[in-house]
Structure formats: structure tokens, C-alpha cells
Tab-separated table of C-alpha atoms in Angstrom:
chain	number	residue	atom	x	y	z
A	1	UNK	CA	18.855	-26.745	-4.024
A	2	UNK	CA	19.199	-24.675	-7.400
A	3	UNK	CA	19.835	-26.990	-10.095
A	4	UNK	CA	17.412	-28.615	-8.375
A	5	UNK	CA	14.722	-26.029	-8.585
A	6	UNK	CA	15.326	-24.945	-11.815
A	7	UNK	CA	14.874	-28.926	-13.019
A	8	UNK	CA	11.280	-28.646	-11.595
A	9	UNK	CA	10.746	-25.529	-12.540
A	10	UNK	CA	10.981	-26.408	-16.093
A	11	UNK	CA	9.353	-29.459	-15.392
A	12	UNK	CA	6.621	-27.182	-14.731
A	13	UNK	CA	6.831	-24.783	-17.732
A	14	UNK	CA	4.229	-25.521	-20.502
A	15	UNK	CA	5.321	-24.777	-23.979
A	16	UNK	CA	5.214	-21.563	-25.184
A	17	UNK	CA	1.961	-19.906	-27.366
A	18	UNK	CA	2.569	-19.076	-30.750
A	19	UNK	CA	-0.632	-16.900	-31.208
A	20	UNK	CA	-0.264	-13.626	-33.942
A	21	UNK	CA	-1.750	-10.523	-32.546
A	22	UNK	CA	-1.420	-7.202	-31.273
A	23	UNK	CA	0.246	-6.196	-27.765
A	24	UNK	CA	-1.768	-5.248	-24.582
A	25	UNK	CA	0.481	-2.539	-22.457
A	26	UNK	CA	-1.013	-1.915	-19.198
A	27	UNK	CA	-0.827	0.147	-15.254
A	28	UNK	CA	-1.870	12.250	-0.837
A	29	UNK	CA	-4.046	12.028	2.482
A	30	UNK	CA	-8.189	12.137	1.444
A	31	UNK	CA	-11.384	12.172	2.693
A	32	UNK	CA	-13.081	9.909	3.825
A	33	UNK	CA	-15.144	7.874	1.609
A	34	UNK	CA	-18.829	8.690	0.768
A	35	UNK	CA	-21.668	6.630	1.547
A	36	UNK	CA	-21.307	3.483	-0.173
A	37	UNK	CA	-24.162	2.657	-2.844
A	38	UNK	CA	-25.741	-0.754	-3.201
A	39	UNK	CA	-25.889	-0.250	-7.289
A	40	UNK	CA	-24.392	2.868	-9.481
A	41	UNK	CA	-26.766	5.055	-10.238
A	42	UNK	CA	-28.890	4.075	-13.202
A	43	UNK	CA	-27.738	7.213	-15.739
A	44	UNK	CA	-24.161	6.148	-15.201
A	45	UNK	CA	-24.242	1.941	-15.869
A	46	UNK	CA	-25.637	3.233	-19.280
A	47	UNK	CA	-21.975	3.499	-19.817
A	48	UNK	CA	-20.545	0.540	-18.502
A	49	UNK	CA	-22.512	-1.354	-21.965
A	50	UNK	CA	-24.068	0.198	-23.869
A	51	UNK	CA	-22.675	3.562	-24.498
A	52	UNK	CA	-18.936	2.026	-24.707
A	53	UNK	CA	-17.458	1.025	-27.836
A	54	UNK	CA	-15.094	-1.048	-29.604
A	55	UNK	CA	-12.365	1.206	-31.352
A	56	UNK	CA	-9.906	0.873	-34.429
A	57	UNK	CA	-7.463	4.241	-33.941
A	58	UNK	CA	-4.624	4.986	-37.065
A	59	UNK	CA	-1.669	5.488	-34.402
A	60	UNK	CA	1.736	4.782	-36.319
A	61	UNK	CA	4.080	6.110	-33.224
A	62	UNK	CA	4.320	6.246	-29.750
A	63	UNK	CA	3.866	10.124	-29.869
A	64	UNK	CA	0.111	8.611	-31.427
A	65	UNK	CA	-0.509	6.230	-29.355
A	66	UNK	CA	0.388	8.761	-25.950
A	67	UNK	CA	-2.378	11.319	-27.061
A	68	UNK	CA	-4.691	8.662	-27.752
A	69	UNK	CA	-4.850	7.351	-24.454
A	70	UNK	CA	-4.981	10.768	-22.458
A	71	UNK	CA	-7.880	11.948	-24.334
A	72	UNK	CA	-9.767	8.457	-22.854
A	73	UNK	CA	-9.142	5.330	-25.085
A	74	UNK	CA	-8.159	2.456	-23.073
A	75	UNK	CA	-6.026	1.132	-25.260
A	76	UNK	CA	-5.795	-2.804	-25.051
A	77	UNK	CA	-3.600	-3.761	-28.688
A	78	UNK	CA	-1.248	-2.764	-30.057
A	79	UNK	CA	-0.794	-3.307	-33.838
A	80	UNK	CA	1.403	-1.948	-36.703
A	81	UNK	CA	0.306	1.682	-37.529
A	82	UNK	CA	-3.312	1.388	-35.122
A	83	UNK	CA	-4.290	0.434	-31.656
A	84	UNK	CA	-7.380	-1.164	-30.421
A	85	UNK	CA	-9.313	-0.831	-27.387
A	86	UNK	CA	-12.473	0.473	-25.566
A	87	UNK	CA	-14.254	4.440	-25.545
A	88	UNK	CA	-17.097	6.371	-24.484
A	89	UNK	CA	-18.976	8.191	-27.471
A	90	UNK	CA	-17.451	11.272	-25.453
A	91	UNK	CA	-13.903	9.575	-25.757
A	92	UNK	CA	-14.083	8.426	-29.626
A	93	UNK	CA	-15.566	12.449	-30.095
A	94	UNK	CA	-12.448	14.139	-28.352
A	95	UNK	CA	-9.726	12.047	-30.762
A	96	UNK	CA	-12.379	12.681	-34.134
A	97	UNK	CA	-10.838	16.156	-33.173
A	98	UNK	CA	-7.940	16.096	-33.004
A	99	UNK	CA	-7.169	14.423	-36.392
A	100	UNK	CA	-7.453	10.903	-35.829
A	101	UNK	CA	-8.833	8.965	-37.904
A	102	UNK	CA	-10.996	5.545	-36.910
A	103	UNK	CA	-10.875	2.598	-38.359
A	104	UNK	CA	-13.366	0.341	-37.408
A	105	UNK	CA	-15.865	0.956	-34.054
A	106	UNK	CA	-18.000	-1.042	-33.105
A	107	UNK	CA	-20.948	-1.350	-29.927
A	108	UNK	CA	-19.485	-4.141	-26.757
A	109	UNK	CA	-22.863	-4.898	-26.797
A	110	UNK	CA	-23.333	-6.820	-30.655
A	111	UNK	CA	-20.286	-9.372	-29.053
A	112	UNK	CA	-20.772	-9.444	-25.495
A	113	UNK	CA	-19.906	-13.585	-24.803
A	114	UNK	CA	-22.229	-14.768	-21.789
A	115	UNK	CA	-21.196	-15.540	-18.648
A	116	UNK	CA	-20.109	-16.639	-15.961
A	117	UNK	CA	-23.171	-18.415	-16.441
A	118	UNK	CA	-22.661	-21.437	-16.989
A	119	UNK	CA	-20.866	-21.499	-19.879
A	120	UNK	CA	-18.252	-19.361	-17.596
A	121	UNK	CA	-18.279	-21.207	-14.255
A	122	UNK	CA	-15.612	-22.798	-13.634
A	123	UNK	CA	-14.352	-18.619	-13.055
A	124	UNK	CA	-14.329	-17.964	-9.481
A	125	UNK	CA	-16.807	-15.229	-8.290
A	126	UNK	CA	-15.957	-13.603	-5.180
A	127	UNK	CA	-17.585	-15.451	-2.466
A	128	UNK	CA	-16.249	-18.522	-4.086
A	129	UNK	CA	-12.402	-17.160	-3.921
A	130	UNK	CA	-13.473	-16.145	-0.087
A	131	UNK	CA	-14.012	-19.894	0.676
A	132	UNK	CA	-11.140	-20.969	-2.135
A	133	UNK	CA	-8.539	-18.644	0.541
A	134	UNK	CA	-10.856	-19.881	3.344
A	135	UNK	CA	-10.175	-23.656	2.564
A	136	UNK	CA	-6.502	-23.395	1.810
A	137	UNK	CA	-5.035	-21.802	5.008
A	138	UNK	CA	-8.078	-24.682	6.714
A	139	UNK	CA	-6.322	-26.778	5.902
A	140	UNK	CA	-2.909	-26.436	5.734
A	141	UNK	CA	-3.341	-24.397	9.269
A	142	UNK	CA	0.697	-24.639	9.612
A	143	UNK	CA	1.925	-23.090	6.694
A	144	UNK	CA	-1.129	-20.631	5.289
A	145	UNK	CA	-3.834	-18.154	7.178
A	146	UNK	CA	-5.594	-15.286	5.718
A	147	UNK	CA	-5.087	-11.641	5.904
A	148	UNK	CA	-7.165	-9.291	5.430
A	149	UNK	CA	-6.102	-6.295	3.378
A	150	UNK	CA	-8.395	-3.268	2.718
A	151	UNK	CA	-12.157	-3.399	1.739
A	152	UNK	CA	-13.720	-1.966	-1.568
A	153	UNK	CA	-15.820	1.270	-1.971
A	154	UNK	CA	-18.479	-0.762	-1.086
A	155	UNK	CA	-17.318	-3.265	1.606
A	156	UNK	CA	-15.653	-6.312	0.591
A	157	UNK	CA	-12.898	-7.380	1.930
A	158	UNK	CA	-9.807	-8.073	0.075
A	159	UNK	CA	-8.234	-11.096	1.473
A	160	UNK	CA	-5.115	-12.085	1.247
A	161	UNK	CA	-3.897	-15.533	1.496
A	162	UNK	CA	-0.601	-15.608	3.369
A	163	UNK	CA	2.674	-18.259	3.389
A	164	UNK	CA	4.728	-18.411	6.460
A	165	UNK	CA	5.665	-20.895	8.350
A	166	UNK	CA	6.285	-19.264	12.004
A	167	UNK	CA	4.549	-16.126	11.267
A	168	UNK	CA	-0.238	-15.823	10.914
A	169	UNK	CA	-2.363	-13.185	9.886
A	170	UNK	CA	-1.306	-9.873	10.406
A	171	UNK	CA	2.077	-10.903	12.702
A	172	UNK	CA	5.355	-9.684	11.508
A	173	UNK	CA	8.331	-11.581	9.944
A	174	UNK	CA	11.014	-10.850	9.028
A	175	UNK	CA	11.684	-13.607	6.018
A	176	UNK	CA	12.129	-11.929	3.008
A	177	UNK	CA	8.662	-11.321	1.777
A	178	UNK	CA	6.971	-12.046	-1.824
A	179	UNK	CA	3.368	-9.711	-2.996
A	180	UNK	CA	1.367	-11.529	-6.117
A	181	UNK	CA	-1.614	-9.300	-6.491
A	182	UNK	CA	-5.228	-10.958	-9.292
A	183	UNK	CA	-7.734	-8.074	-11.071
A	184	UNK	CA	-6.678	-4.483	-10.149
A	185	UNK	CA	-9.293	-4.221	-13.445
A	186	UNK	CA	-12.592	-6.386	-13.469
A	187	UNK	CA	-13.040	-7.407	-16.592
A	188	UNK	CA	-9.680	-9.272	-16.264
A	189	UNK	CA	-10.715	-12.514	-14.762
A	190	UNK	CA	-8.118	-14.426	-15.695
A	191	UNK	CA	-5.976	-12.958	-13.296
A	192	UNK	CA	-8.008	-14.186	-10.305
A	193	UNK	CA	-7.668	-17.202	-11.194
A	194	UNK	CA	-4.191	-17.633	-11.499
A	195	UNK	CA	-2.981	-16.763	-8.097
A	196	UNK	CA	-5.879	-18.650	-6.891
A	197	UNK	CA	-4.789	-21.622	-8.491
A	198	UNK	CA	-0.925	-20.698	-7.472
A	199	UNK	CA	-2.023	-20.336	-4.073
A	200	UNK	CA	-4.090	-24.067	-4.223
A	201	UNK	CA	-0.638	-24.978	-5.945
A	202	UNK	CA	1.446	-24.271	-3.052
A	203	UNK	CA	-0.189	-25.777	-0.468
A	204	UNK	CA	-0.655	-29.444	-2.301
A	205	UNK	CA	2.873	-29.039	-3.303
A	206	UNK	CA	4.164	-27.992	0.430
A	207	UNK	CA	6.048	-31.267	0.820
A	208	UNK	CA	8.145	-31.494	-2.503
A	209	UNK	CA	12.345	-30.282	-1.131
A	210	UNK	CA	12.312	-27.520	-3.544
A	211	UNK	CA	8.999	-25.875	-2.680
A	212	UNK	CA	9.436	-26.610	1.449
A	213	UNK	CA	12.581	-25.632	1.201
A	214	UNK	CA	11.304	-21.631	-0.509
A	215	UNK	CA	7.801	-21.707	2.051
A	216	UNK	CA	10.203	-22.486	5.552
A	217	UNK	CA	12.227	-19.362	4.463
A	218	UNK	CA	10.122	-16.767	2.196
A	219	UNK	CA	6.836	-14.682	3.942
A	220	UNK	CA	4.351	-15.165	0.475
A	221	UNK	CA	0.469	-12.809	0.128
A	222	UNK	CA	-1.022	-14.085	-2.760
A	223	UNK	CA	-4.162	-11.365	-3.091
A	224	UNK	CA	-6.183	-12.697	-5.715
A	225	UNK	CA	-9.226	-10.086	-5.825
A	226	UNK	CA	-8.228	-6.975	-5.470
A	227	UNK	CA	-11.263	-5.233	-7.068
A	228	UNK	CA	-14.198	-7.125	-5.766
A	229	UNK	CA	-17.021	-4.859	-6.709
A	230	UNK	CA	-16.211	-4.323	-10.757
A	231	UNK	CA	-16.067	-8.559	-10.972
A	232	UNK	CA	-19.085	-8.479	-9.083
A	233	UNK	CA	-20.580	-5.906	-11.592
A	234	UNK	CA	-18.856	-7.453	-14.536
A	235	UNK	CA	-21.085	-11.027	-14.388
A	236	UNK	CA	-24.205	-9.873	-12.217
A	237	UNK	CA	-26.490	-9.242	-14.787
A	238	UNK	CA	-25.750	-12.783	-17.065
A	239	UNK	CA	-23.660	-11.843	-19.427
A	240	UNK	CA	-19.989	-9.738	-19.617
A	241	UNK	CA	-19.859	-6.416	-19.383
A	242	UNK	CA	-16.833	-4.910	-19.497
A	243	UNK	CA	-16.610	-3.389	-16.635
A	244	UNK	CA	-12.852	-2.326	-15.867
A	245	UNK	CA	-12.854	0.070	-12.800
A	246	UNK	CA	-14.218	0.223	-9.027
A	247	UNK	CA	-17.609	1.471	-8.427
A	248	UNK	CA	-17.345	4.398	-6.590
A	249	UNK	CA	-19.664	7.195	-8.489
A	250	UNK	CA	-18.086	9.834	-9.949
A	251	UNK	CA	-19.172	13.537	-9.585
A	252	UNK	CA	-19.999	13.677	-13.297
A	253	UNK	CA	-22.607	10.820	-12.584
A	254	UNK	CA	-20.393	7.916	-14.746
A	255	UNK	CA	-18.934	5.366	-12.373
A	256	UNK	CA	-15.479	4.250	-11.497
A	257	UNK	CA	-11.825	4.918	-11.104
A	258	UNK	CA	-8.702	2.675	-12.837
A	259	UNK	CA	-6.958	0.989	-9.548
A	260	UNK	CA	-4.072	0.954	-12.533
A	261	UNK	CA	-3.698	4.461	-12.747
A	262	UNK	CA	-4.379	5.963	-9.230
A	263	UNK	CA	-0.974	5.569	-6.985
A	264	UNK	CA	1.095	7.997	-6.725
A	265	UNK	CA	3.446	7.316	-9.131
A	266	UNK	CA	3.746	9.993	-11.321
A	267	UNK	CA	-0.465	10.132	-10.899
A	268	UNK	CA	-1.587	12.489	-13.999
A	269	UNK	CA	0.255	12.278	-16.866
A	270	UNK	CA	0.584	10.772	-19.549
A	271	UNK	CA	-1.589	7.469	-20.433
A	272	UNK	CA	-4.237	8.273	-17.437
A	273	UNK	CA	-7.352	10.613	-18.570
A	274	UNK	CA	-9.345	13.354	-16.278
A	275	UNK	CA	-12.830	12.107	-17.239
A	276	UNK	CA	-14.242	10.223	-14.985
A	277	UNK	CA	-16.478	8.300	-18.026
A	278	UNK	CA	-13.249	7.049	-19.188
A	279	UNK	CA	-12.197	3.331	-19.201
A	280	UNK	CA	-8.431	5.615	-17.637
A	281	UNK	CA	-10.244	7.572	-15.512
A	282	UNK	CA	-6.910	8.242	-12.503
A	283	UNK	CA	-8.966	9.517	-10.185
A	284	UNK	CA	-9.859	12.550	-7.604
A	285	UNK	CA	-6.520	12.838	-6.643
A	286	UNK	CA	-3.312	9.392	-6.519
A	287	UNK	CA	-5.010	6.626	-3.669
A	288	UNK	CA	-8.169	8.230	-3.844
A	289	UNK	CA	-9.760	4.695	-3.570
A	290	UNK	CA	-10.121	2.390	-0.524
A	291	UNK	CA	-8.244	-0.718	-3.400
A	292	UNK	CA	-5.260	0.919	-4.014
A	293	UNK	CA	-4.620	2.399	-0.423
A	294	UNK	CA	-5.449	-0.861	0.928
A	295	UNK	CA	-2.717	-1.651	-1.259
A	296	UNK	CA	-0.373	0.237	-0.264
A	297	UNK	CA	-1.091	0.376	3.473
A	298	UNK	CA	-0.162	-2.587	3.105
A	299	UNK	CA	3.287	-2.700	1.537
A	300	UNK	CA	4.939	-0.243	3.692
A	301	UNK	CA	3.328	-1.890	6.601
A	302	UNK	CA	5.854	-4.967	5.470
A	303	UNK	CA	9.624	-3.453	4.695
A	304	UNK	CA	10.330	-7.431	4.166
A	305	UNK	CA	8.587	-7.834	0.428
A	306	UNK	CA	11.208	-7.457	-2.369
A	307	UNK	CA	9.342	-8.584	-5.296
A	308	UNK	CA	5.982	-9.235	-6.436
A	309	UNK	CA	3.454	-9.129	-9.359
A	310	UNK	CA	0.675	-7.949	-10.732
A	311	UNK	CA	-1.643	-9.786	-12.857
A	312	UNK	CA	-3.517	-9.622	-15.492
A	313	UNK	CA	-5.398	-9.535	-19.062
A	314	UNK	CA	-4.322	-10.337	-21.641
A	315	UNK	CA	-1.262	-9.454	-24.328
A	316	UNK	CA	1.348	-12.566	-23.115
A	317	UNK	CA	3.270	-9.784	-21.467
A	318	UNK	CA	5.853	-9.590	-18.865
A	319	UNK	CA	7.034	-5.514	-18.040
A	320	UNK	CA	8.783	-4.539	-16.006
A	321	UNK	CA	8.915	-0.437	-14.753
A	322	UNK	CA	9.129	2.192	-16.113
A	323	UNK	CA	5.467	2.648	-17.515
A	324	UNK	CA	4.818	6.188	-17.425
A	325	UNK	CA	7.203	6.845	-19.649
A	326	UNK	CA	10.281	4.893	-22.565
A	327	UNK	CA	13.097	6.145	-20.422
A	328	UNK	CA	14.872	3.600	-17.981
A	329	UNK	CA	15.617	3.121	-14.485
A	330	UNK	CA	18.554	5.281	-13.880
A	331	UNK	CA	19.641	2.064	-11.454
A	332	UNK	CA	22.393	0.383	-13.850
A	333	UNK	CA	22.062	-2.631	-11.560
A	334	UNK	CA	19.116	-2.790	-11.035
A	335	UNK	CA	17.442	-2.696	-14.959
A	336	UNK	CA	20.389	-5.166	-15.419
A	337	UNK	CA	18.684	-7.363	-12.848
A	338	UNK	CA	15.331	-6.594	-13.814
A	339	UNK	CA	15.664	-7.664	-17.905
A	340	UNK	CA	17.705	-10.757	-16.302
A	341	UNK	CA	14.191	-11.596	-14.909
A	342	UNK	CA	11.654	-11.183	-17.386
A	343	UNK	CA	13.507	-12.885	-19.608
A	344	UNK	CA	13.781	-15.629	-17.441
A	345	UNK	CA	10.392	-15.815	-17.009
A	346	UNK	CA	9.679	-15.495	-19.814
A	347	UNK	CA	12.030	-17.657	-21.496
A	348	UNK	CA	9.556	-20.456	-19.628
A	349	UNK	CA	6.160	-18.326	-20.135
A	350	UNK	CA	6.786	-17.924	-23.816
A	351	UNK	CA	5.264	-14.297	-23.359
A	352	UNK	CA	7.218	-11.700	-24.061
A	353	UNK	CA	9.295	-9.014	-21.080
A	354	UNK	CA	10.206	-5.193	-21.993
A	355	UNK	CA	9.654	-2.054	-19.746
A	356	UNK	CA	6.099	-1.637	-19.592
A	357	UNK	CA	6.741	2.547	-20.667
A	358	UNK	CA	7.750	0.880	-24.318
A	359	UNK	CA	4.800	1.715	-27.004
A	360	UNK	CA	2.647	4.126	-24.575
A	361	UNK	CA	3.236	5.318	-21.212
A	362	UNK	CA	0.573	4.925	-18.472
A	363	UNK	CA	1.357	6.877	-14.953
A	364	UNK	CA	-0.267	6.143	-11.923
A	365	UNK	CA	1.019	2.316	-11.911
A	366	UNK	CA	1.104	-0.300	-9.818
A	367	UNK	CA	4.888	-1.021	-10.254
A	368	UNK	CA	6.035	2.082	-10.898
A	369	UNK	CA	4.430	2.926	-7.097
A	370	UNK	CA	6.028	-0.228	-5.708
A	371	UNK	CA	9.680	1.004	-7.545
A	372	UNK	CA	9.403	4.774	-6.870
A	373	UNK	CA	8.288	4.000	-2.815
A	374	UNK	CA	10.479	1.080	-1.820
A	375	UNK	CA	12.519	-0.507	-4.387
A	376	UNK	CA	10.331	-3.745	-4.711
A	377	UNK	CA	11.180	-5.537	-8.115
A	378	UNK	CA	7.623	-5.171	-8.746
A	379	UNK	CA	5.990	-7.061	-12.893
A	380	UNK	CA	3.172	-6.408	-14.429
A	381	UNK	CA	2.156	-9.974	-15.600
A	382	UNK	CA	-0.565	-9.814	-18.978
A	383	UNK	CA	-1.674	-13.620	-19.522
A	384	UNK	CA	-3.547	-15.102	-21.978
A	385	UNK	CA	-4.458	-15.554	-24.382
A	386	UNK	CA	-2.096	-13.733	-27.200
A	387	UNK	CA	-4.789	-11.111	-28.551
A	388	UNK	CA	-9.049	-10.201	-28.792
A	389	UNK	CA	-9.077	-12.790	-31.812
A	390	UNK	CA	-8.167	-15.802	-28.758
A	391	UNK	CA	-11.353	-14.165	-26.895
A	392	UNK	CA	-9.232	-10.857	-25.070
A	393	UNK	CA	-10.388	-10.606	-21.727
A	394	UNK	CA	-13.158	-13.579	-21.523
A	395	UNK	CA	-11.157	-16.545	-23.019
A	396	UNK	CA	-12.959	-18.890	-21.790
A	397	UNK	CA	-12.677	-22.241	-19.100
A	398	UNK	CA	-9.749	-23.797	-20.685
A	399	UNK	CA	-7.647	-21.414	-20.546
A	400	UNK	CA	-7.345	-21.853	-17.019
A	401	UNK	CA	-5.590	-25.097	-16.406
A	402	UNK	CA	-3.063	-24.191	-18.091
A	403	UNK	CA	-1.997	-20.579	-18.351
A	404	UNK	CA	-1.475	-21.049	-14.066
A	405	UNK	CA	0.679	-24.186	-15.084
A	406	UNK	CA	2.812	-21.927	-17.145
A	407	UNK	CA	3.217	-18.847	-14.321
A	408	UNK	CA	4.504	-21.595	-11.330
A	409	UNK	CA	7.638	-21.033	-12.196
A	410	UNK	CA	7.959	-17.938	-12.091
A	411	UNK	CA	5.902	-17.675	-8.726
A	412	UNK	CA	8.417	-20.297	-7.493
A	413	UNK	CA	11.884	-18.385	-9.013
A	414	UNK	CA	10.357	-14.579	-7.704
A	415	UNK	CA	9.627	-16.038	-4.337
A	416	UNK	CA	13.213	-17.294	-4.588
A	417	UNK	CA	14.509	-14.618	-5.374
A	418	UNK	CA	12.846	-12.666	-2.083
A	419	UNK	CA	15.770	-12.419	-0.718
A	420	UNK	CA	18.118	-10.497	-3.163
A	421	UNK	CA	16.661	-9.628	-6.541
A	422	UNK	CA	19.383	-8.332	-7.863
A	423	UNK	CA	21.353	-11.430	-7.938
A	424	UNK	CA	19.247	-12.403	-10.599
A	425	UNK	CA	21.543	-10.926	-13.276
A	426	UNK	CA	24.364	-13.247	-12.475
A	427	UNK	CA	22.675	-16.765	-12.342
A	428	UNK	CA	23.591	-18.192	-15.941
């Protein structure tokens, strides 16, 4: 079966892209949520577009990149001698006060593409995601079912599509499990599309012998849209708002927490911002957000989960722990398996595999938490494009199908390895 599966995976993978450009590196008990708002307060809403900047900053070393992130720059690209990303005017002032050279700055609104109105209508909004998952579950009742993972700050359901031939809904299963999460960050809409299409691919190909053998022996969960509030806000006025965070109001009048800085793994350390207005604001406390608590509770309730992906955009990378530090995992066999898995999946996708913290730290990261809490082999996939020159967060609809196709092979691979990820190091 291993040989047949390998042949199937190679047939499904797409040619590697070789575009030039920078790289992206991205990822307690709390009080009850306050009353939910229908819209962010008007003064804070300005921060989503008009008051934020695209900034290019001179940064030669990892320490300089780390400091820039600490000061509130949401680093989206790293190139020789510089980093680029999103900053508020306050964060820009902090960078300048710290002595950083600002190479370029421009308003986000100067180059905002329009959509998902007509140009990007192929992308799924919240209701369309819910409908797509429900349709798959309805069409394949012996295989697929829906599970409510939790609710967003504004009360929208966070839904998982589950593939399991012997257990439905929230029923427990002893089968080895795999979890695939999309859209921690609102503006990364391709990270919703890929898991939606991967779910459809699994359902459509369930009778292929290699796929059938996997699905009969595994417990698979696909959650395409973890941040529905932010995703809907990003598109609601007919032009993209570059929204990254969720929509919880902050005490200073700004809105949102970066969900991929909110997990309880080295929370509040380097690479996350203490300033609520910044795109990488870590939140008031670990798991302060209902979206991250939903992931926490879902994962901790399912000890059978052994492999996991958090889909993001952009930069064509496959990242593994640690993210909070450049020090490698102390667990030698696990590190060997992580590297082997990353290299294998990089071969299929054309992406680059590396430790997440190699270029600068980001604390409170999803995969760092999954590994430290449950020893889950979790990868952050930074999807297409390779750089902002290829469309950045908004690359258009033409990339959706090719990107999903090249990620089928890693999907099947990680589902297959859920019984024993350590054996990845021994598979040629």
C-alpha cells in the first residue's frame, strides 16, 4: 500500500513554483466574554484600513527582526537586510524611536484590491463555507459529519467536517486522528479555500483504494474557518480591509487579538505585541479569545490527534516548532521526524521546510502549543504566493485550485502518519 500511496501522491502533486521574493513567518482561565458587538466601534474601525501602513524596515539580523516584531510590526516578508509588513502609526513611531531605518512606507488603502465582490467571487464567505461543509456531510452520510468546534466572539459557529467511518459528530474514536485548521488570520482567505477543497477532494475520492484504506482507519477533522468574524469583516464593504485579527474590542478602543499569538505556549514573549492596536497583539491573557479556547478544548478532548496543520498565507513555507525560539526541539527523534516530514512535503509542494523560529521568534503560536501540550506533530503551511509581488494576501481566484491540488499529497501523508508520526524518519 505504501508504494501505491506514494505513486498516487506524486501524481496529485503540482510542479513547484520558483518565484523570487521574500518569506513570511508566521504563528488560563479567563473571564466570560463581554456582550458581543454587531460592529467594531467607529473610532477603532479606522485602524483596519486608513490608519495602517505597509512598512519596509532595514533589519540585518535575527535580533533586529525580533525587536521589530516586539515593537508591533507584523512581519510578512523577510529579505536580505530588510523586513516588510503592516504597522500602525504608533508602531512606526516606536520603530523610529528605537533607531530603525524606514526604507519605505505607504498607506494600505493606496493599493487595496477589490473583492470578494465580483473579481474574487470564487472565494467562500462564512455562509458559503458552512453550506459547502453541510453539503459534503449530506452527500456522504456514512463517512462525513459536522462537529461544532466552538463559537467566535460574535457568536458565529466554528465548524469542523469530520471523516470517520465508525463515529459521527462528537462521538469519541480510538482511531488515529489528524486535524487541519484554516484562517487563524482573517485576510488569509486562501487558507480557507484550501481546506474546503481538500475536504471535497477526500469525499469525491473516497472509493480510490489508497484513500479508502486511510479513511477507514483514521479520524480526520477539517476546520476551514477559525476566524469567521474577522474574515467577514475583511470583505464586508466591497474592498479588502487587511484585517488580521478577530473582532474583540480592546480597552484602548482598538479591535482584535492575533489568534496565532494567543495560545498558551511561551505566551507574551518575543515576537508578539503588547499594544492592542498592533496586528500581532497577543491578547489580554493566554486563551483570552473564544476562537483559541475552542481549538484548545477541541484538541484536549481528543487524545487520538497526532498530526495537525495550521494553514496560513503567504510565502510557500512548511514550518515546524519551535516558533518562539531558534533553538531546536530537544527531543531528538521527534526533531528528526519533523524534518523528514517537512522535507517530504516540501518535495511535493515546492515549498521550503524549516523551523518556524529560524528568522525571528513568534510566541503564543498554534503549533508550539500543540506540541508542548499534546506532542502533536503540527505544521504551519504558508501557502501561495511566494511574495507580495505575486498578490500577497489577495492573489486572486486563479491560484485556488492549483494550490489545493499541490496540498493533497501532504494531506494524505499526514493522515497516514497519524498512527505513528515518528516512523516518518524511517520512510525513504
